[in-house]
Short mmCIF file of C-alpha atoms and ligand atoms in Angstrom, two decimals:
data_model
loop_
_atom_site.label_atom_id
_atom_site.label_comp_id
_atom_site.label_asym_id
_atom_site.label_seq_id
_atom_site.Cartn_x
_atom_site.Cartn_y
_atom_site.Cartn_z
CA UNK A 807 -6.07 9.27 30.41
CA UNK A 808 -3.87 6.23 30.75
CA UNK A 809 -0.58 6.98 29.08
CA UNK A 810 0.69 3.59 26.49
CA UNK A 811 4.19 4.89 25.61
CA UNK A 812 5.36 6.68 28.69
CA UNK A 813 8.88 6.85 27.58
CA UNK A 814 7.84 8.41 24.43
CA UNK A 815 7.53 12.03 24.19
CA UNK A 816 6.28 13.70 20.29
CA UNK A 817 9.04 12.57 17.87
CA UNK A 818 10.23 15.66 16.23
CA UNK A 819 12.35 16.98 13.51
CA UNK A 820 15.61 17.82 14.32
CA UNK A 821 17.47 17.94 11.09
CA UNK A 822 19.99 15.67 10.21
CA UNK A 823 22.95 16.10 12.01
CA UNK A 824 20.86 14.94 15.21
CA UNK A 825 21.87 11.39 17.22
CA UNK A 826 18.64 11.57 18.81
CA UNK A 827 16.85 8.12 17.63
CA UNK A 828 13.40 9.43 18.44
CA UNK A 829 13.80 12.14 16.31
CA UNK A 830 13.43 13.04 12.80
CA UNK A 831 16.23 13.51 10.85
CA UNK A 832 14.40 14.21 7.25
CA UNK A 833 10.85 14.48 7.92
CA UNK A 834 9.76 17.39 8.40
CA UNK A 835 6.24 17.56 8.11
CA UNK A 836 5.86 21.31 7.72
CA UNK A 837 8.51 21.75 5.20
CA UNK A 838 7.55 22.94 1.98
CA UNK A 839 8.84 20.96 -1.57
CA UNK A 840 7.47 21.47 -4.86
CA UNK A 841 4.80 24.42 -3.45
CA UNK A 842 3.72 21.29 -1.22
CA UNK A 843 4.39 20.28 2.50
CA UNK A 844 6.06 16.90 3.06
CA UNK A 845 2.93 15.94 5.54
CA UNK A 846 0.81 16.16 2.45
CA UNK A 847 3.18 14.74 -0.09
CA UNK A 848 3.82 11.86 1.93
CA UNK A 849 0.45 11.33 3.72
CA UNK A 850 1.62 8.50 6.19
CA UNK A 851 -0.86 6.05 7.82
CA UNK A 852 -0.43 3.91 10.42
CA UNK A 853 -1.27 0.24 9.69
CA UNK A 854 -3.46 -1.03 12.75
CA UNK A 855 -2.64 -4.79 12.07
CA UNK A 856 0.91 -4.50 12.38
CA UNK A 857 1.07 -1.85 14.71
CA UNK A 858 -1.25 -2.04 17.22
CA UNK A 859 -2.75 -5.74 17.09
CA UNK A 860 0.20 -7.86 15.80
CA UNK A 861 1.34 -10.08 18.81
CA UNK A 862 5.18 -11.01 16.68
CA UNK A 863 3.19 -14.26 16.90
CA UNK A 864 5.05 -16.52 13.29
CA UNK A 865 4.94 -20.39 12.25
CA UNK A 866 6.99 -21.32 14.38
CA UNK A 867 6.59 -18.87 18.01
CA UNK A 868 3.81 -17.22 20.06
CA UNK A 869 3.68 -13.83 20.30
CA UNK A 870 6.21 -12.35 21.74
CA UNK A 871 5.38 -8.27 21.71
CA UNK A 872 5.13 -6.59 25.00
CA UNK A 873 1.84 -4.12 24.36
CA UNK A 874 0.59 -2.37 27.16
CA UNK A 875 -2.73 -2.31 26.72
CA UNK A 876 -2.76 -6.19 26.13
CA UNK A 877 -2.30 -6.86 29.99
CA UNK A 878 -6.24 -6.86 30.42
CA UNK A 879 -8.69 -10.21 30.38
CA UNK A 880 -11.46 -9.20 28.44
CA UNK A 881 -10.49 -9.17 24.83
CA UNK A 882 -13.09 -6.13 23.84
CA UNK A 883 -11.52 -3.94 26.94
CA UNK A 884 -7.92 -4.62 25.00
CA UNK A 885 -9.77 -3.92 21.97
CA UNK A 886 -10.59 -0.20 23.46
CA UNK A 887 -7.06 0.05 24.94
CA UNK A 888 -5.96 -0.44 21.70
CA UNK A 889 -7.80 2.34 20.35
CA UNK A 890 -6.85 5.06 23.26
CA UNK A 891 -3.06 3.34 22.29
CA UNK A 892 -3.05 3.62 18.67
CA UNK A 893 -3.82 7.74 18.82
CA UNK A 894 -1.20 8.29 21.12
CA UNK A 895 1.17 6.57 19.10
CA UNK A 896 -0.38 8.55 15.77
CA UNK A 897 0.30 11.63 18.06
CA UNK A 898 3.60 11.11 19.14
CA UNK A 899 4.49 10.17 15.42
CA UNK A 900 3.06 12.60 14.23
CA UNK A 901 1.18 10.62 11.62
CA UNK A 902 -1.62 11.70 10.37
CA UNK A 903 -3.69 8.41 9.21
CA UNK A 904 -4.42 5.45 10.14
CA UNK A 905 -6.13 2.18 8.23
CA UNK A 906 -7.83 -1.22 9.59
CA UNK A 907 -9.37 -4.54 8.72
CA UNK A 908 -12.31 -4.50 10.71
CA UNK A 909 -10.91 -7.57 12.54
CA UNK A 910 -8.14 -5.63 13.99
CA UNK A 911 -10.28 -3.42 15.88
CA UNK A 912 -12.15 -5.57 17.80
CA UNK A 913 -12.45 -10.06 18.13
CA UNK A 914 -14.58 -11.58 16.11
CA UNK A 915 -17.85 -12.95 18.04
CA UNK A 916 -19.32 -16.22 18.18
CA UNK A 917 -21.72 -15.05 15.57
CA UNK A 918 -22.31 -12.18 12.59
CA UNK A 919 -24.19 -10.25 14.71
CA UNK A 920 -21.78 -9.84 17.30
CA UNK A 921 -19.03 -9.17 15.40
CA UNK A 922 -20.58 -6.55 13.90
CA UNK A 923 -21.87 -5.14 17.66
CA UNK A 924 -18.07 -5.63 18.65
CA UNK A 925 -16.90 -3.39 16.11
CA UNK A 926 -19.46 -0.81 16.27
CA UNK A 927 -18.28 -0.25 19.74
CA UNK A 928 -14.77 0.33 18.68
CA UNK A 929 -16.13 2.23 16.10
CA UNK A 930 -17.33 4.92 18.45
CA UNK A 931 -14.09 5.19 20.20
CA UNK A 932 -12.31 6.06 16.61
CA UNK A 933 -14.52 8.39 15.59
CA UNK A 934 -14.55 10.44 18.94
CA UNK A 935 -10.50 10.41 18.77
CA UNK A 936 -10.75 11.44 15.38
CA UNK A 937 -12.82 14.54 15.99
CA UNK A 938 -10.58 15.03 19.40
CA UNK A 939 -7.41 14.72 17.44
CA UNK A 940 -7.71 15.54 13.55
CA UNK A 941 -6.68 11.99 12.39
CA UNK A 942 -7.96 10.47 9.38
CA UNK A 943 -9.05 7.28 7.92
CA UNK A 944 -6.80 6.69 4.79
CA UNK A 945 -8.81 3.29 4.11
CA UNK A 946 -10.81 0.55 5.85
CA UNK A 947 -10.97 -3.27 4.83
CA UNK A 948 -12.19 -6.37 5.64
CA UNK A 949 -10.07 -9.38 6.24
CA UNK A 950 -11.41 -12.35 4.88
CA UNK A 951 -8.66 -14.68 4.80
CA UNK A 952 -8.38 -15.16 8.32
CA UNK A 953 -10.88 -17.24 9.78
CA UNK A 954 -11.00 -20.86 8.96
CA UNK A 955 -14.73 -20.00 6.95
CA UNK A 956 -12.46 -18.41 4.01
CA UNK A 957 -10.11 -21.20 4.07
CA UNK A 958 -11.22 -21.77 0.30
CA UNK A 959 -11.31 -17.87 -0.06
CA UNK A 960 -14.15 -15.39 0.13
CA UNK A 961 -15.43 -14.24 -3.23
CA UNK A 962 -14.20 -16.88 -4.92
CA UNK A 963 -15.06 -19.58 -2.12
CA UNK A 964 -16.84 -22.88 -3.80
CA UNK A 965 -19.31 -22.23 -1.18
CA UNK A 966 -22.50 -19.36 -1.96
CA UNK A 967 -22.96 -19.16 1.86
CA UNK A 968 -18.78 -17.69 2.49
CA UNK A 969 -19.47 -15.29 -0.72
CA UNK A 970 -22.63 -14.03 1.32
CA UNK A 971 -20.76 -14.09 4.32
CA UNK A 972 -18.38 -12.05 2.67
CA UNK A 973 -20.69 -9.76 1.15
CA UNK A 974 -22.42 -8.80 4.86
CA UNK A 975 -18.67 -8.25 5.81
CA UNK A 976 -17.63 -5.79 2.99
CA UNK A 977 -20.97 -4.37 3.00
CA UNK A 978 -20.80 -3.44 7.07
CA UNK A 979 -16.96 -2.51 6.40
CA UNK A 980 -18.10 0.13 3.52
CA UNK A 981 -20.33 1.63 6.13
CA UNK A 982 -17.78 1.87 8.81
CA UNK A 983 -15.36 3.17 6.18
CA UNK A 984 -17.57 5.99 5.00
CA UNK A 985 -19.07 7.29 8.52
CA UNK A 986 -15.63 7.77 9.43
CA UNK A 987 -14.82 9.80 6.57
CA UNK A 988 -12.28 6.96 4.87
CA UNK A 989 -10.71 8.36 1.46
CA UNK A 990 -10.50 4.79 -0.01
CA UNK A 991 -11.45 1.58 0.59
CA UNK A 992 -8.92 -1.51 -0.30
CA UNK A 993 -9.24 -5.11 -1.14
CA UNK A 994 -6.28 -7.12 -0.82
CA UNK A 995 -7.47 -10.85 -2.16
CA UNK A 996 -6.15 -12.63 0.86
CA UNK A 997 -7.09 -16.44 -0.39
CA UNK A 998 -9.46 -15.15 -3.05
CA UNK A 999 -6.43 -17.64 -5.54
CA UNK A 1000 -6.00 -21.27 -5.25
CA UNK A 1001 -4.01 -23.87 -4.32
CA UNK A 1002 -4.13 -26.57 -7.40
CA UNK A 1003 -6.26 -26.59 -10.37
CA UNK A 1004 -7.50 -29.72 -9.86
CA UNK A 1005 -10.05 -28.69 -7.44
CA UNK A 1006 -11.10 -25.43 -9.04
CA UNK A 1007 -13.20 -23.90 -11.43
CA UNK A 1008 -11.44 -20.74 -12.39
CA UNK A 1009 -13.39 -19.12 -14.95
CA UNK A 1010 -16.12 -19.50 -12.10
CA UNK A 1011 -14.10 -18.07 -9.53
CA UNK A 1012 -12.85 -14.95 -11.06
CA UNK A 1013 -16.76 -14.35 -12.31
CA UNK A 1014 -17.53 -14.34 -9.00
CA UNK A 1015 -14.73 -12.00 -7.94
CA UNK A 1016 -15.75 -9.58 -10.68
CA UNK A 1017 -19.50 -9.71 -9.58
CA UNK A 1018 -18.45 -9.40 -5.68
CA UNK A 1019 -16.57 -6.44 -7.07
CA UNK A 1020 -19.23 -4.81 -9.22
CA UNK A 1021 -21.61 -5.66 -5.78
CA UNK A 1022 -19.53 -3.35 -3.43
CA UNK A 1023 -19.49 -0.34 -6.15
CA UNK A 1024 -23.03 -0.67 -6.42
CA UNK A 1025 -23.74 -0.76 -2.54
CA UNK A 1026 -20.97 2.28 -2.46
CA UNK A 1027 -23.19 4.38 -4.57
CA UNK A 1028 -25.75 3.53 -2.72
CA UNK A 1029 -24.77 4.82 0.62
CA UNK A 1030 -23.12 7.65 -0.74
CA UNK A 1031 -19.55 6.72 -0.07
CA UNK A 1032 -17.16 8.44 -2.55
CA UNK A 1033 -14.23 7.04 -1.26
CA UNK A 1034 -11.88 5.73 -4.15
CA UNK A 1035 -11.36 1.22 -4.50
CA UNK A 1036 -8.41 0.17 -4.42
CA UNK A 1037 -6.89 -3.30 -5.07
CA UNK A 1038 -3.73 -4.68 -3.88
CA UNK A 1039 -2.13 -6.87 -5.46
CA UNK A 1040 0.22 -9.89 -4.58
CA UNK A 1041 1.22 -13.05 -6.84
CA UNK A 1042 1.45 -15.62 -3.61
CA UNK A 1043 0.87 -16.05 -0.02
CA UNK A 1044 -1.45 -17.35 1.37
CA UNK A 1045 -2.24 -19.23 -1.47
CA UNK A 1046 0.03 -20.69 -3.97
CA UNK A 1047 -1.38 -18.19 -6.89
CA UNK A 1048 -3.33 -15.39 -6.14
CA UNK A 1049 -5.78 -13.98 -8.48
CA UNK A 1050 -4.53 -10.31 -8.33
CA UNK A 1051 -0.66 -11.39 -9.04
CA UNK A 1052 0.51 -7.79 -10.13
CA UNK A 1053 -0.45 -4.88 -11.32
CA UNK A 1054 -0.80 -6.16 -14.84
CA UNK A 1055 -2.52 -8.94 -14.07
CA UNK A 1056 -4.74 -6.64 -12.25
CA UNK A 1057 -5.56 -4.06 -14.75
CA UNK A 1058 -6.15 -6.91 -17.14
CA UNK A 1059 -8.51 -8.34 -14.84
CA UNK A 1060 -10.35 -4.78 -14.11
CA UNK A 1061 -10.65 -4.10 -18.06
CA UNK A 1062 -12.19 -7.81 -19.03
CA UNK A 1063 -14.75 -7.14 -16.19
CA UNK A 1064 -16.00 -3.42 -17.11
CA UNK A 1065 -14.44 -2.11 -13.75
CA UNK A 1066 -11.23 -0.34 -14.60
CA UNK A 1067 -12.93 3.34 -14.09
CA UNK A 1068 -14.35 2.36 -10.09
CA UNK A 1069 -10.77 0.63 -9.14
CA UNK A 1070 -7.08 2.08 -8.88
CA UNK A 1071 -4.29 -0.05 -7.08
CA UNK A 1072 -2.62 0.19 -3.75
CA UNK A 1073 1.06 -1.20 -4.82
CA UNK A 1074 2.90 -2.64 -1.80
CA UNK A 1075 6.71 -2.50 -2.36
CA UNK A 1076 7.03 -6.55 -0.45
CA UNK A 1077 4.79 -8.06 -2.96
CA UNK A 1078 6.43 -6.41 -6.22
CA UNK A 1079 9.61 -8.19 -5.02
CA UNK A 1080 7.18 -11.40 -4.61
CA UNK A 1081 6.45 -11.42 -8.14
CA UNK A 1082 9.99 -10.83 -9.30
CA UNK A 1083 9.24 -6.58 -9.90
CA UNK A 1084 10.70 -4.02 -8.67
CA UNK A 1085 8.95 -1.64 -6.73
CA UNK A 1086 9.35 1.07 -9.06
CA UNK A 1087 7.84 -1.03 -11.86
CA UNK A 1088 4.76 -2.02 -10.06
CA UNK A 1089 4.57 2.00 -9.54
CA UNK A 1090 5.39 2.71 -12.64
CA UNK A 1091 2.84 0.95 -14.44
CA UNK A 1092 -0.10 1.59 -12.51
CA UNK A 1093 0.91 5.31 -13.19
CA UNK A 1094 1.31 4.99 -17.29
CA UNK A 1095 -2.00 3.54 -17.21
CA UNK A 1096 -3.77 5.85 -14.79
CA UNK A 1097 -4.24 3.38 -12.04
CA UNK A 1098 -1.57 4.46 -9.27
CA UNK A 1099 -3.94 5.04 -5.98
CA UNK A 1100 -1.48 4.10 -2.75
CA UNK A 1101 0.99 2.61 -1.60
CA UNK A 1102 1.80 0.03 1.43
CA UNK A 1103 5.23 1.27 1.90
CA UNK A 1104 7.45 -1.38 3.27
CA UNK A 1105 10.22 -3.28 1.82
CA UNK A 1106 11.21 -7.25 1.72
CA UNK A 1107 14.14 -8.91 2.18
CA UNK A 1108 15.78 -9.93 -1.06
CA UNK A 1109 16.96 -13.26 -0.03
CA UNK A 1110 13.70 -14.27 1.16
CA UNK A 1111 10.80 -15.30 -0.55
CA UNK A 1112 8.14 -14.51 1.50
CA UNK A 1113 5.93 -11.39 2.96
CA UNK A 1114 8.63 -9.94 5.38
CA UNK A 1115 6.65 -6.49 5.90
CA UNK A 1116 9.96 -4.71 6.58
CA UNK A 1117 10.34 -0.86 7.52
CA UNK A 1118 11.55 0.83 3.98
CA UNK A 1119 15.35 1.79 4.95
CA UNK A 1120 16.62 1.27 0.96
CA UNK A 1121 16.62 5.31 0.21
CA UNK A 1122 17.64 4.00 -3.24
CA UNK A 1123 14.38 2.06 -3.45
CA UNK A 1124 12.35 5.23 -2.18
CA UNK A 1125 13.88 7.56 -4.45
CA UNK A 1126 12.99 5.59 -7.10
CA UNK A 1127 9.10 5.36 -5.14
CA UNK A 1128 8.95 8.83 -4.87
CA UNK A 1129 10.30 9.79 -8.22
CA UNK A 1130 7.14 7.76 -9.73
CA UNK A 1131 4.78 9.44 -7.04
CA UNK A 1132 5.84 13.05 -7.59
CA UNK A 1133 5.57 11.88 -11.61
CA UNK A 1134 1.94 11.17 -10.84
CA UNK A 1135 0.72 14.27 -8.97
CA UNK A 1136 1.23 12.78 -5.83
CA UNK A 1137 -1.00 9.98 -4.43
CA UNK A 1138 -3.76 11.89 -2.84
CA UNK A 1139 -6.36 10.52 -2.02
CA UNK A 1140 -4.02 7.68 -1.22
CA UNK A 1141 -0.81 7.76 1.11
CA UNK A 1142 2.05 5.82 2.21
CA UNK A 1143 0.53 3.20 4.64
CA UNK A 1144 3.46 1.13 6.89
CA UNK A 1145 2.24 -2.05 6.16
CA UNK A 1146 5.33 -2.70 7.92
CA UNK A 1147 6.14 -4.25 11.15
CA UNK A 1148 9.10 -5.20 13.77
CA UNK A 1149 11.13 -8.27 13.79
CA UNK A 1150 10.01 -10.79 16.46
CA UNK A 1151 13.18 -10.09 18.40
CA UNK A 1152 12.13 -6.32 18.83
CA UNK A 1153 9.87 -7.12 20.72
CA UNK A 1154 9.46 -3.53 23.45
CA UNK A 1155 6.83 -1.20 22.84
CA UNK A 1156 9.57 1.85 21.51
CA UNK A 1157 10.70 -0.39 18.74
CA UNK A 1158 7.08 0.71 17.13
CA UNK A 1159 8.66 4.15 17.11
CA UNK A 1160 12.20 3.47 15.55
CA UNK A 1161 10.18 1.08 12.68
CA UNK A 1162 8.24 3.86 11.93
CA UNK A 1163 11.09 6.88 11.99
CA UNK A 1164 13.29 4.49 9.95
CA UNK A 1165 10.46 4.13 7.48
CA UNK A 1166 9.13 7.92 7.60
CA UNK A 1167 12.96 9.22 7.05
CA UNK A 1168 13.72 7.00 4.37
CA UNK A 1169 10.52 8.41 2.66
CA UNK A 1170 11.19 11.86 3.63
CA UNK A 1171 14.82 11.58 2.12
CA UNK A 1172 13.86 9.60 -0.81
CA UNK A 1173 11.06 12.73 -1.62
CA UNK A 1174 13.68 15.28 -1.25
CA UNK A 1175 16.30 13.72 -3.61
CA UNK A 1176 13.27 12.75 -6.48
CA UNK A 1177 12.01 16.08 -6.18
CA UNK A 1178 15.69 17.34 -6.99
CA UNK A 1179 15.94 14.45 -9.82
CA UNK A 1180 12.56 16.15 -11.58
CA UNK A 1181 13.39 19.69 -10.50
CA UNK A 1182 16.93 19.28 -12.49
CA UNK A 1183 15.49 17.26 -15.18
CA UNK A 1184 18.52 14.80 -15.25
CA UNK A 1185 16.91 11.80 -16.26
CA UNK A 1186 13.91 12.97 -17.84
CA UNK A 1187 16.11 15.41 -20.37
CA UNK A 1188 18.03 11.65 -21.33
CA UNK A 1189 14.74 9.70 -21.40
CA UNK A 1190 13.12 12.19 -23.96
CA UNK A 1191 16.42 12.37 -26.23
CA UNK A 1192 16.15 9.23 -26.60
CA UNK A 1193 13.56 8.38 -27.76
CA UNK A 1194 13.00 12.11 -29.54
CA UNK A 1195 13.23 9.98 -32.74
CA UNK A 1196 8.84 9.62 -32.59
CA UNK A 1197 8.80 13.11 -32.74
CA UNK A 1198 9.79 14.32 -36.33
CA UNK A 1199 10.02 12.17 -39.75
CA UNK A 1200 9.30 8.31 -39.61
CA UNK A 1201 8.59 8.23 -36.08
CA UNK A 1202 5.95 11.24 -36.05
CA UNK A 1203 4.41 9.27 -38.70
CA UNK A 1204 4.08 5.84 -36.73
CA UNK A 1205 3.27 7.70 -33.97
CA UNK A 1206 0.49 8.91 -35.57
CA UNK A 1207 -1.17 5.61 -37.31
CA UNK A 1208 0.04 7.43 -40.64
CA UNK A 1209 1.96 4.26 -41.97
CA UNK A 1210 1.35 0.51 -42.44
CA UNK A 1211 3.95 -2.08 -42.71
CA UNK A 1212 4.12 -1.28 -46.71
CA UNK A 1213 5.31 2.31 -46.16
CA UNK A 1214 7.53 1.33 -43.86
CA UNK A 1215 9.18 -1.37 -46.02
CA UNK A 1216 9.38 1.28 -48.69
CA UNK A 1217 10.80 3.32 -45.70
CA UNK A 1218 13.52 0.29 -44.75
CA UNK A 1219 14.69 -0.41 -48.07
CA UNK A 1220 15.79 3.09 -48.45
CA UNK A 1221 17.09 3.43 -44.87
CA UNK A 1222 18.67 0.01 -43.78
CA UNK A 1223 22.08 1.81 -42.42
CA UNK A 1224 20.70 2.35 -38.79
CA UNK A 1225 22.95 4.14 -36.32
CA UNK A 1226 22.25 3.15 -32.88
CA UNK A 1227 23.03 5.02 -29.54
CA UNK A 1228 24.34 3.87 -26.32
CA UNK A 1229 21.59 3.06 -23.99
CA UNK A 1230 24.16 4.70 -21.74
CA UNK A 1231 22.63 2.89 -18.02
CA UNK A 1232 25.69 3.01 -16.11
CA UNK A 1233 25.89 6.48 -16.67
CA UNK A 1234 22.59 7.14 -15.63
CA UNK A 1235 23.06 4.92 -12.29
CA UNK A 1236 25.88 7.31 -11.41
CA UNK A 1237 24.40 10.36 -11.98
CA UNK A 1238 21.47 8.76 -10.01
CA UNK A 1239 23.90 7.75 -7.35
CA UNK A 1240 24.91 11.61 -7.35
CA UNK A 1241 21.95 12.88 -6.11
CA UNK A 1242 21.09 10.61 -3.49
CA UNK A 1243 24.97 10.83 -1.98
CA UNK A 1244 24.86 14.60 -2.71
CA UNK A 1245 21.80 14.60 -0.43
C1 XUL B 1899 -1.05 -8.81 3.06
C2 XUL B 1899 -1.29 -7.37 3.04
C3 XUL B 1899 -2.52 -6.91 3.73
C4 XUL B 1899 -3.23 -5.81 3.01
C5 XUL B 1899 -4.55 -5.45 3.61
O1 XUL B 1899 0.14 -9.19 2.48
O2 XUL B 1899 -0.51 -6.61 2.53
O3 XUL B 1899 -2.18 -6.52 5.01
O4 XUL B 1899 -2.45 -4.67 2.96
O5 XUL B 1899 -5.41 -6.51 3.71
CO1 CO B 1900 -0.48 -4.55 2.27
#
């Protein structure tokens, strides 16, 4: 078989005194934390867009990515290069998922039909590598933001004919999804938002989202996929507001709409900094409220305001990821996907390799040092003292919808010499800074 990254050979673990740069220096899948390998506490995916069909193309250049298996005329025999590339890559990574819109696998036709025959094709490829090889399908989509169709958005499109169009997509995507065996299946709303309110009937359009939504769990039962949804959300880009801003605005949307039990979220660490979160907050709340699915692990550049889709190289900023993961039981039957990919300027075929060690080290790393931060019980032990006040007296009693606002007057007018403590943060960044230098 045709070899893609000849000058690649499996990227291993060497520990982390190694210079090697196509080696690992913390990921080691094998390597047992917690009573749990790294390989399954991490579960990386490989993000097809990025990775295997992005061209570096922006706003302002053509593409500029040299990709072997993109020297060929006919855009379906590329498509099936792509395929035969993107498990070698997987191999030599050693990663052991992969996701897709079912755009990137194959070009879109110059009708329904043959999209959907274009697809199928690749379809068949995948699933023979995956038997050959052992990879899985962490989740499948459908991008509907792309063509010039969605250009008002999908599901919330002014136009019944793109929310049927839509509908045949998702609906032929959830079948792909499930005979490959996919764990989860995401929507990310791509224009499903708007551009000014002048034009657009909102209440309409999220109606329409919600019914899309209750559509695709209905046609899920149907076939039999148990895969679990997952939404992503992201405040901007491509449109000026997009309906699934953040994770709040997400879960609020879920609850009004009866779907909160059939959706959890895919939080990507780029569009937390887009709407002015933190990573670990968008983590961190899906988690309180029982929502945290997967991740798109990447990172954005803070001086930037748009979608950069950066490796994660901030080990502070996975720490922090990985201390809310390992606080949730892990992500399974999510993973990390690298919804990451290479400048413009890196433009060879082994920068795919160094993106993706920078980005499974830092996550490797970051695991290790959050799994110490739990193990030691640091920052919990601080977090509980302080607020140990709920536990006994006044605060057991509020705690326990034992007291109105007349008790507790009686309560304050007997008790109005409070003695605060220090919130002590510095403190805690230094102990935090410990750990991760200690590492
Ligand atoms: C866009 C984005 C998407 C989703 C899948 O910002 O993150 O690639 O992850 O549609
Ligand atoms: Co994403």
């Amino acid at each position: 078989m045709r070899e893609f990254f000849p000058e690649v050979k499996r990227v291993e673990f060497e520990g982390r005194q190694s210079k090697n740069p196509l080696a690992f220096r913390y990921y080691d899948p094998g390597q047992v934390i917690g009573g749990k390998t790294m390989a399954d506490h991490l579960r990386f995916s490989m993000a097809y867009w990025h990775t295997m069909t992005g061209t570096g193309k922006d706003m302002f250049g053509s593409g500029s990515a040299e990709r072997p298996w993109n020297n060929l005329s006919d855009p379906m025999d590329i498509a099936k290069a792509r395929a035969y590339a993107s498990f070698e890559f997987m191999e030599k990574m050693q990663i052991p998922f992969f996701c897709f819109h079912d755009t990137d696998l194959a070009p879109e036709g110059s009708s329904l039909r043959e999209t959907f025959r274009n697809v199928d094709q690749i379809v068949q490829i995948l699933k023979d590598l995956m038997a050959q090889t052992g990879k899985k399908l962490l989740w499948g989509t459908s991008n509907l933001f792309d063509h010039p169709r969605f250009m008002h958005g999908a599901a919330t499109s002014p136009s019944p004919q793109v929310f049927a169009y839509a509908a045949a997509r998702v609906k032929r995507a959830l079948e792909i999804t499930h005979e490959l065996g996919g764990e989860n299946y995401v929507f990310w709303g791509g224009r499903e938002g708007y551009e000014t309110l002048l034009n657009t009937d909102m209440k309409l359009e999220l109606d329409n989202l919600a019914r899309f939504f209750h559509m695709a769990v209905d046609y899920a039962k149907e076939i039999g996929f148990k895969g679990q949804f997952l939404i992503e959300p992201k405040p901007k880009e491509p449109t000026k507001h997009q309906y699934d801003f953040d994770t709040a605005s997400v879960i609020g949307f879920l609850r009004t709409y009866g779907l909160e039990k059939y959706f959890k979220l895919n939080i990507e660490a780029n569009h937390a900094t887009l709407a002015g979160h933190t990573f670990q907050h968008e983590l961190h709340l899906a988690r309180i409220n029982g929502m945290l699915g997967s991740v798109d692990a990447n990172q954005g550049d803070e001086l930037l305001g748009w979608d950069t889709d950066q490796y994660a190289t901030n080990v502070y900023m996975t720490t922090l990821a990985m201390y809310e993961i390992l606080k949730n039981g892990g992500l399974a039957p999510g993973g990390l996907n690298f919804d990451a990919k290479v400048r413009r300027g890196s433009f060879e075929p082994v920068d795919l390799f160094y993106g993706h060690i920078a980005g499974m080290d830092a996550f490797a790393l970051g695991l290790k040092i959050a799994h110490r931060l739990l193990e030691t019980g640091e920052l919990e032990q601080f977090v509980s003292e302080r607020y140990s006040g709920y536990t006994t007296g006044i605060g057991l009693k509020i705690v326990n919808g034992e007291v109105g606002f007349k008790e507790l007057a009686e309560y304050a007018l007997e008790n109005d010499q409070i003695k605060l403590t220090s919130g002590r943060q510095e403190l805690l960044e230094t102990i935090l800074n410990r750990y991760i230098l200690e590492s």
